[in-house]
């Protein structure tokens, strides 16, 4: 067992975070929601994103159904989305994301501009 260092006036310093006991478990539902929200942060992605996540140990694999705004370049949008999903999911959960499978589920046209008379 480690002892905490004693500072001035008898104040005890907190032990390092690596010394604290216990484990944190992040549910697949949480990872799904984080990834779905992160996907909509990418330009060219429509809001109806569907995500399935598989969490094993300290890693998460994502399977994403992504509606892309037409006429956005699909390859560019999916590459940007994959990189953003990996970065955001790892930053917010601490899990590694070695794989993100993306299926483009729809090409959604931009809504026509409203004309005012």
Tab-separated table of N, CA and C in Angstrom:
chain	number	residue	atom	x	y	z
A	1	UNK	N	0.851	-1.176	0.000
A	1	UNK	CA	0.000	0.000	0.000
A	1	UNK	C	0.893	1.234	0.000
A	2	UNK	N	0.503	2.255	-0.730
A	2	UNK	CA	1.309	3.459	-0.797
A	2	UNK	C	0.771	4.485	0.173
A	3	UNK	N	1.658	5.355	0.625
A	3	UNK	CA	1.215	6.412	1.525
A	3	UNK	C	1.256	7.734	0.783
A	4	UNK	N	0.327	8.612	1.114
A	4	UNK	CA	0.276	9.929	0.489
A	4	UNK	C	1.306	10.832	1.149
A	5	UNK	N	1.856	11.743	0.351
A	5	UNK	CA	2.856	12.680	0.881
A	5	UNK	C	2.171	13.731	1.741
A	6	UNK	N	2.843	14.119	2.822
A	6	UNK	CA	2.304	15.148	3.702
A	6	UNK	C	2.991	16.458	3.389
A	7	UNK	N	2.194	17.497	3.145
A	7	UNK	CA	2.726	18.804	2.786
A	7	UNK	C	2.760	19.722	3.986
A	8	UNK	N	2.723	21.011	3.744
A	8	UNK	CA	2.752	22.021	4.787
A	8	UNK	C	1.526	21.941	5.675
A	9	UNK	N	1.687	22.249	6.921
A	9	UNK	CA	0.610	22.317	7.913
A	9	UNK	C	-0.192	21.027	7.990
A	10	UNK	N	0.445	19.890	7.729
A	10	UNK	CA	-0.227	18.603	7.896
A	10	UNK	C	-1.260	18.290	6.818
A	11	UNK	N	-1.265	18.993	5.679
A	11	UNK	CA	-2.215	18.723	4.592
A	11	UNK	C	-1.720	17.507	3.831
A	12	UNK	N	-2.615	16.566	3.593
A	12	UNK	CA	-2.259	15.349	2.884
A	12	UNK	C	-2.601	15.498	1.406
A	13	UNK	N	-1.633	15.215	0.539
A	13	UNK	CA	-1.865	15.291	-0.903
A	13	UNK	C	-2.618	14.052	-1.364
A	14	UNK	N	-3.415	14.211	-2.427
A	14	UNK	CA	-4.161	13.078	-2.980
A	14	UNK	C	-3.217	12.160	-3.736
A	15	UNK	N	-3.452	10.861	-3.690
A	15	UNK	CA	-2.613	9.935	-4.454
A	15	UNK	C	-2.838	10.135	-5.950
A	16	UNK	N	-1.879	9.699	-6.753
A	16	UNK	CA	-1.990	9.801	-8.208
A	16	UNK	C	-3.200	9.003	-8.692
A	17	UNK	N	-3.764	9.403	-9.819
A	17	UNK	CA	-4.933	8.737	-10.383
A	17	UNK	C	-4.647	7.271	-10.695
A	18	UNK	N	-3.424	6.944	-11.046
A	18	UNK	CA	-3.084	5.556	-11.364
A	18	UNK	C	-3.073	4.676	-10.131
A	19	UNK	N	-3.061	5.267	-8.953
A	19	UNK	CA	-3.024	4.490	-7.723
A	19	UNK	C	-4.419	4.158	-7.198
A	20	UNK	N	-5.457	4.756	-7.772
A	20	UNK	CA	-6.800	4.534	-7.265
A	20	UNK	C	-7.321	3.176	-7.711
A	21	UNK	N	-7.958	2.431	-6.807
A	21	UNK	CA	-8.464	1.101	-7.148
A	21	UNK	C	-9.777	1.186	-7.919
A	22	UNK	N	-10.095	0.126	-8.631
A	22	UNK	CA	-11.384	0.038	-9.304
A	22	UNK	C	-11.236	0.031	-10.812
A	23	UNK	N	-12.370	-0.186	-11.461
A	23	UNK	CA	-12.408	-0.236	-12.924
A	23	UNK	C	-13.618	0.543	-13.411
A	24	UNK	N	-13.482	1.136	-14.564
A	24	UNK	CA	-14.592	1.846	-15.187
A	24	UNK	C	-15.047	1.046	-16.397
A	25	UNK	N	-16.331	0.751	-16.462
A	25	UNK	CA	-16.891	0.020	-17.583
A	25	UNK	C	-17.815	0.951	-18.355
A	26	UNK	N	-17.639	1.020	-19.657
A	26	UNK	CA	-18.474	1.874	-20.494
A	26	UNK	C	-19.364	0.983	-21.338
A	27	UNK	N	-20.662	1.158	-21.198
A	27	UNK	CA	-21.647	0.335	-21.872
A	27	UNK	C	-21.678	0.626	-23.373
A	28	UNK	N	-22.042	-0.379	-24.153
A	28	UNK	CA	-22.133	-0.217	-25.604
A	28	UNK	C	-23.136	0.867	-25.989
A	29	UNK	N	-24.192	1.011	-25.206
A	29	UNK	CA	-25.195	2.045	-25.480
A	29	UNK	C	-24.577	3.444	-25.411
A	30	UNK	N	-23.706	3.665	-24.449
A	30	UNK	CA	-23.029	4.955	-24.304
A	30	UNK	C	-22.134	5.204	-25.508
A	31	UNK	N	-21.376	4.198	-25.921
A	31	UNK	CA	-20.494	4.337	-27.072
A	31	UNK	C	-21.308	4.618	-28.330
A	32	UNK	N	-22.444	3.939	-28.491
A	32	UNK	CA	-23.323	4.180	-29.654
A	32	UNK	C	-23.778	5.626	-29.706
A	33	UNK	N	-24.219	6.146	-28.583
A	33	UNK	CA	-24.726	7.521	-28.549
A	33	UNK	C	-23.626	8.544	-28.803
A	34	UNK	N	-22.469	8.326	-28.227
A	34	UNK	CA	-21.342	9.235	-28.458
A	34	UNK	C	-20.971	9.231	-29.938
A	35	UNK	N	-20.882	8.044	-30.531
A	35	UNK	CA	-20.495	7.938	-31.939
A	35	UNK	C	-21.548	8.548	-32.865
A	36	UNK	N	-22.818	8.326	-32.569
A	36	UNK	CA	-23.885	8.896	-33.408
A	36	UNK	C	-23.845	10.417	-33.358
A	37	UNK	N	-23.640	10.960	-32.188
A	37	UNK	CA	-23.559	12.425	-32.047
A	37	UNK	C	-22.318	12.968	-32.758
A	38	UNK	N	-21.198	12.270	-32.610
A	38	UNK	CA	-19.955	12.708	-33.248
A	38	UNK	C	-20.069	12.678	-34.769
A	39	UNK	N	-20.766	11.697	-35.302
A	39	UNK	CA	-20.916	11.600	-36.758
A	39	UNK	C	-21.657	12.811	-37.321
A	40	UNK	N	-22.646	13.304	-36.588
A	40	UNK	CA	-23.404	14.456	-37.085
A	40	UNK	C	-22.600	15.755	-37.021
A	41	UNK	N	-21.445	15.741	-36.358
A	41	UNK	CA	-20.573	16.914	-36.309
A	41	UNK	C	-19.761	17.083	-37.588
A	42	UNK	N	-19.794	16.080	-38.475
A	42	UNK	CA	-19.021	16.107	-39.712
A	42	UNK	C	-19.860	16.736	-40.823
A	43	UNK	N	-19.254	17.661	-41.562
A	43	UNK	CA	-19.952	18.317	-42.675
A	43	UNK	C	-20.325	17.280	-43.729
A	44	UNK	N	-21.572	17.343	-44.178
A	44	UNK	CA	-22.046	16.432	-45.208
A	44	UNK	C	-22.809	15.237	-44.668
A	45	UNK	N	-22.880	15.103	-43.341
A	45	UNK	CA	-23.613	13.983	-42.729
A	45	UNK	C	-24.956	14.480	-42.234
A	46	UNK	N	-26.010	13.765	-42.602
A	46	UNK	CA	-27.358	14.088	-42.165
A	46	UNK	C	-27.604	13.513	-40.770
A	47	UNK	N	-28.616	14.019	-40.042
A	47	UNK	CA	-28.791	13.631	-38.636
A	47	UNK	C	-29.252	12.205	-38.349
A	48	UNK	N	-29.802	11.483	-39.301
A	48	UNK	CA	-30.371	10.156	-39.014
A	48	UNK	C	-29.298	9.065	-39.053
A	49	UNK	N	-28.287	9.176	-38.194
A	49	UNK	CA	-27.164	8.229	-38.142
A	49	UNK	C	-27.534	7.069	-37.224
A	50	UNK	N	-27.212	5.867	-37.655
A	50	UNK	CA	-27.427	4.667	-36.831
A	50	UNK	C	-26.073	4.029	-36.544
A	51	UNK	N	-25.832	3.687	-35.273
A	51	UNK	CA	-24.545	3.117	-34.871
A	51	UNK	C	-24.778	1.855	-34.059
A	52	UNK	N	-23.948	0.863	-34.330
A	52	UNK	CA	-23.884	-0.338	-33.504
A	52	UNK	C	-22.460	-0.411	-32.979
A	53	UNK	N	-22.293	-0.659	-31.699
A	53	UNK	CA	-20.960	-0.700	-31.097
A	53	UNK	C	-20.746	-2.045	-30.416
A	54	UNK	N	-19.525	-2.533	-30.528
A	54	UNK	CA	-19.120	-3.745	-29.830
A	54	UNK	C	-17.919	-3.388	-28.958
A	55	UNK	N	-18.097	-3.489	-27.651
A	55	UNK	CA	-17.027	-3.164	-26.712
A	55	UNK	C	-16.471	-4.463	-26.151
A	56	UNK	N	-15.163	-4.639	-26.314
A	56	UNK	CA	-14.470	-5.810	-25.777
A	56	UNK	C	-13.219	-5.301	-25.081
A	57	UNK	N	-13.183	-5.460	-23.773
A	57	UNK	CA	-12.031	-4.996	-23.001
A	57	UNK	C	-11.886	-3.485	-23.082
A	58	UNK	N	-10.754	-3.035	-23.613
A	58	UNK	CA	-10.502	-1.593	-23.720
A	58	UNK	C	-10.667	-1.090	-25.147
A	59	UNK	N	-11.339	-1.861	-25.997
A	59	UNK	CA	-11.534	-1.464	-27.392
A	59	UNK	C	-12.992	-1.479	-27.785
A	60	UNK	N	-13.313	-0.688	-28.805
A	60	UNK	CA	-14.682	-0.628	-29.328
A	60	UNK	C	-14.634	-0.618	-30.849
A	61	UNK	N	-15.451	-1.463	-31.459
A	61	UNK	CA	-15.602	-1.481	-32.905
A	61	UNK	C	-16.943	-0.854	-33.228
A	62	UNK	N	-16.965	0.037	-34.222
A	62	UNK	CA	-18.190	0.742	-34.589
A	62	UNK	C	-18.665	0.312	-35.968
A	63	UNK	N	-19.972	0.127	-36.093
A	63	UNK	CA	-20.627	-0.150	-37.364
A	63	UNK	C	-21.637	0.978	-37.553
A	64	UNK	N	-21.440	1.797	-38.590
A	64	UNK	CA	-22.202	3.033	-38.741
A	64	UNK	C	-22.987	3.029	-40.048
A	65	UNK	N	-24.280	3.375	-39.960
A	65	UNK	CA	-25.111	3.619	-41.153
A	65	UNK	C	-25.261	5.125	-41.258
A	66	UNK	N	-24.789	5.664	-42.358
A	66	UNK	CA	-24.599	7.096	-42.489
A	66	UNK	C	-25.360	7.669	-43.681
A	67	UNK	N	-26.314	8.571	-43.458
A	67	UNK	CA	-26.918	9.279	-44.593
A	67	UNK	C	-26.026	10.472	-44.958
A	68	UNK	N	-25.687	10.580	-46.232
A	68	UNK	CA	-24.792	11.632	-46.705
A	68	UNK	C	-25.588	12.628	-47.542
A	69	UNK	N	-25.303	13.900	-47.325
A	69	UNK	CA	-25.982	14.968	-48.066
A	69	UNK	C	-25.498	14.966	-49.521
A	70	UNK	N	-26.438	14.942	-50.453
A	70	UNK	CA	-26.128	15.012	-51.876
A	70	UNK	C	-25.942	16.466	-52.247
A	71	UNK	N	-24.976	16.846	-53.010
A	71	UNK	CA	-23.983	16.113	-53.800
A	71	UNK	C	-22.600	16.068	-53.151
A	72	UNK	N	-22.503	15.893	-51.860
A	72	UNK	CA	-21.200	15.802	-51.181
A	72	UNK	C	-20.433	14.580	-51.686
A	73	UNK	N	-19.107	14.679	-51.805
A	73	UNK	CA	-18.304	13.523	-52.228
A	73	UNK	C	-18.295	12.451	-51.139
A	74	UNK	N	-18.820	11.297	-51.456
A	74	UNK	CA	-19.016	10.231	-50.464
A	74	UNK	C	-17.700	9.796	-49.827
A	75	UNK	N	-16.668	9.575	-50.622
A	75	UNK	CA	-15.389	9.107	-50.074
A	75	UNK	C	-14.808	10.124	-49.096
A	76	UNK	N	-14.883	11.392	-49.425
A	76	UNK	CA	-14.329	12.427	-48.548
A	76	UNK	C	-15.122	12.505	-47.242
A	77	UNK	N	-16.450	12.430	-47.339
A	77	UNK	CA	-17.289	12.509	-46.138
A	77	UNK	C	-17.062	11.296	-45.248
A	78	UNK	N	-17.004	10.105	-45.823
A	78	UNK	CA	-16.820	8.900	-44.999
A	78	UNK	C	-15.425	8.851	-44.377
A	79	UNK	N	-14.403	9.288	-45.110
A	79	UNK	CA	-13.048	9.331	-44.535
A	79	UNK	C	-12.984	10.315	-43.361
A	80	UNK	N	-13.587	11.495	-43.546
A	80	UNK	CA	-13.600	12.499	-42.476
A	80	UNK	C	-14.398	11.995	-41.279
A	81	UNK	N	-15.509	11.330	-41.562
A	81	UNK	CA	-16.355	10.807	-40.483
A	81	UNK	C	-15.628	9.710	-39.709
A	82	UNK	N	-14.955	8.818	-40.401
A	82	UNK	CA	-14.221	7.732	-39.735
A	82	UNK	C	-13.142	8.306	-38.805
A	83	UNK	N	-12.372	9.259	-39.297
A	83	UNK	CA	-11.314	9.867	-38.477
A	83	UNK	C	-11.912	10.598	-37.274
A	84	UNK	N	-13.024	11.313	-37.497
A	84	UNK	CA	-13.657	12.052	-36.408
A	84	UNK	C	-14.260	11.104	-35.369
A	85	UNK	N	-14.872	10.024	-35.821
A	85	UNK	CA	-15.446	9.041	-34.892
A	85	UNK	C	-14.369	8.408	-34.018
A	86	UNK	N	-13.253	8.064	-34.620
A	86	UNK	CA	-12.165	7.473	-33.842
A	86	UNK	C	-11.664	8.465	-32.798
A	87	UNK	N	-11.394	9.698	-33.224
A	87	UNK	CA	-10.854	10.699	-32.306
A	87	UNK	C	-11.819	11.026	-31.170
A	88	UNK	N	-13.093	11.277	-31.496
A	88	UNK	CA	-14.064	11.670	-30.466
A	88	UNK	C	-14.380	10.517	-29.523
A	89	UNK	N	-14.556	9.322	-30.052
A	89	UNK	CA	-14.893	8.178	-29.203
A	89	UNK	C	-13.732	7.864	-28.259
A	90	UNK	N	-12.510	7.895	-28.776
A	90	UNK	CA	-11.356	7.644	-27.914
A	90	UNK	C	-11.198	8.731	-26.866
A	91	UNK	N	-11.417	9.992	-27.260
A	91	UNK	CA	-11.257	11.105	-26.314
A	91	UNK	C	-12.311	11.070	-25.209
A	92	UNK	N	-13.550	10.736	-25.559
A	92	UNK	CA	-14.633	10.795	-24.573
A	92	UNK	C	-14.786	9.531	-23.734
A	93	UNK	N	-14.319	8.383	-24.252
A	93	UNK	CA	-14.502	7.135	-23.505
A	93	UNK	C	-13.207	6.537	-22.988
A	94	UNK	N	-12.091	6.863	-23.608
A	94	UNK	CA	-10.827	6.240	-23.243
A	94	UNK	C	-10.631	4.881	-23.886
A	95	UNK	N	-11.598	4.427	-24.673
A	95	UNK	CA	-11.481	3.154	-25.380
A	95	UNK	C	-10.726	3.361	-26.685
A	96	UNK	N	-9.974	2.351	-27.108
A	96	UNK	CA	-9.354	2.429	-28.428
A	96	UNK	C	-10.385	1.991	-29.462
A	97	UNK	N	-10.324	2.607	-30.631
A	97	UNK	CA	-11.266	2.275	-31.706
A	97	UNK	C	-10.443	1.829	-32.916
A	98	UNK	N	-10.187	0.519	-33.019
A	98	UNK	CA	-9.350	0.039	-34.107
A	98	UNK	C	-10.070	-0.076	-35.444
A	99	UNK	N	-11.419	-0.081	-35.410
A	99	UNK	CA	-12.154	-0.307	-36.657
A	99	UNK	C	-13.481	0.429	-36.643
A	100	UNK	N	-13.774	1.109	-37.773
A	100	UNK	CA	-15.068	1.768	-37.974
A	100	UNK	C	-15.563	1.368	-39.363
A	101	UNK	N	-16.615	0.562	-39.411
A	101	UNK	CA	-17.227	0.174	-40.674
A	101	UNK	C	-18.348	1.154	-40.972
A	102	UNK	N	-18.341	1.724	-42.186
A	102	UNK	CA	-19.355	2.700	-42.555
A	102	UNK	C	-20.125	2.210	-43.767
A	103	UNK	N	-21.446	2.243	-43.650
A	103	UNK	CA	-22.350	1.944	-44.758
A	103	UNK	C	-23.117	3.225	-45.056
A	104	UNK	N	-23.056	3.695	-46.291
A	104	UNK	CA	-23.816	4.882	-46.670
A	104	UNK	C	-25.248	4.411	-46.918
A	105	UNK	N	-26.154	4.853	-46.052
A	105	UNK	CA	-27.532	4.366	-46.105
A	105	UNK	C	-28.415	5.172	-47.037
A	106	UNK	N	-28.031	6.421	-47.323
A	106	UNK	CA	-28.855	7.257	-48.202
A	106	UNK	C	-28.049	8.451	-48.669
A	107	UNK	N	-28.428	8.949	-49.826
A	107	UNK	CA	-27.924	10.229	-50.323
A	107	UNK	C	-29.111	11.178	-50.243
A	108	UNK	N	-29.041	12.117	-49.326
A	108	UNK	CA	-30.168	13.007	-49.036
A	108	UNK	C	-29.955	14.333	-49.767
A	109	UNK	N	-30.883	14.696	-50.679
A	109	UNK	CA	-30.718	15.967	-51.393
A	109	UNK	C	-30.940	17.151	-50.465
A	110	UNK	N	-30.262	18.250	-50.790
A	110	UNK	CA	-30.452	19.479	-50.025
A	110	UNK	C	-31.894	19.928	-50.226
A	111	UNK	N	-32.542	20.452	-49.179
A	111	UNK	CA	-33.903	20.937	-49.362
A	111	UNK	C	-33.891	22.135	-50.307
A	112	UNK	N	-34.920	22.252	-51.153
A	112	UNK	CA	-34.956	23.393	-52.070
A	112	UNK	C	-35.083	24.688	-51.294
A	113	UNK	N	-34.501	25.740	-51.854
A	113	UNK	CA	-34.596	27.048	-51.201
A	113	UNK	C	-36.027	27.547	-51.304
A	114	UNK	N	-36.508	28.135	-50.221
A	114	UNK	CA	-37.863	28.705	-50.219
A	114	UNK	C	-37.820	30.056	-50.894
A	115	UNK	N	-38.745	30.219	-51.780
A	115	UNK	CA	-38.845	31.498	-52.452
A	115	UNK	C	-39.924	32.323	-51.800
A	116	UNK	N	-39.612	33.535	-51.485
A	116	UNK	CA	-40.567	34.443	-50.872
A	116	UNK	C	-41.112	35.370	-51.924
A	117	UNK	N	-42.421	35.476	-51.972
A	117	UNK	CA	-43.045	36.362	-52.984
A	117	UNK	C	-43.303	37.698	-52.408
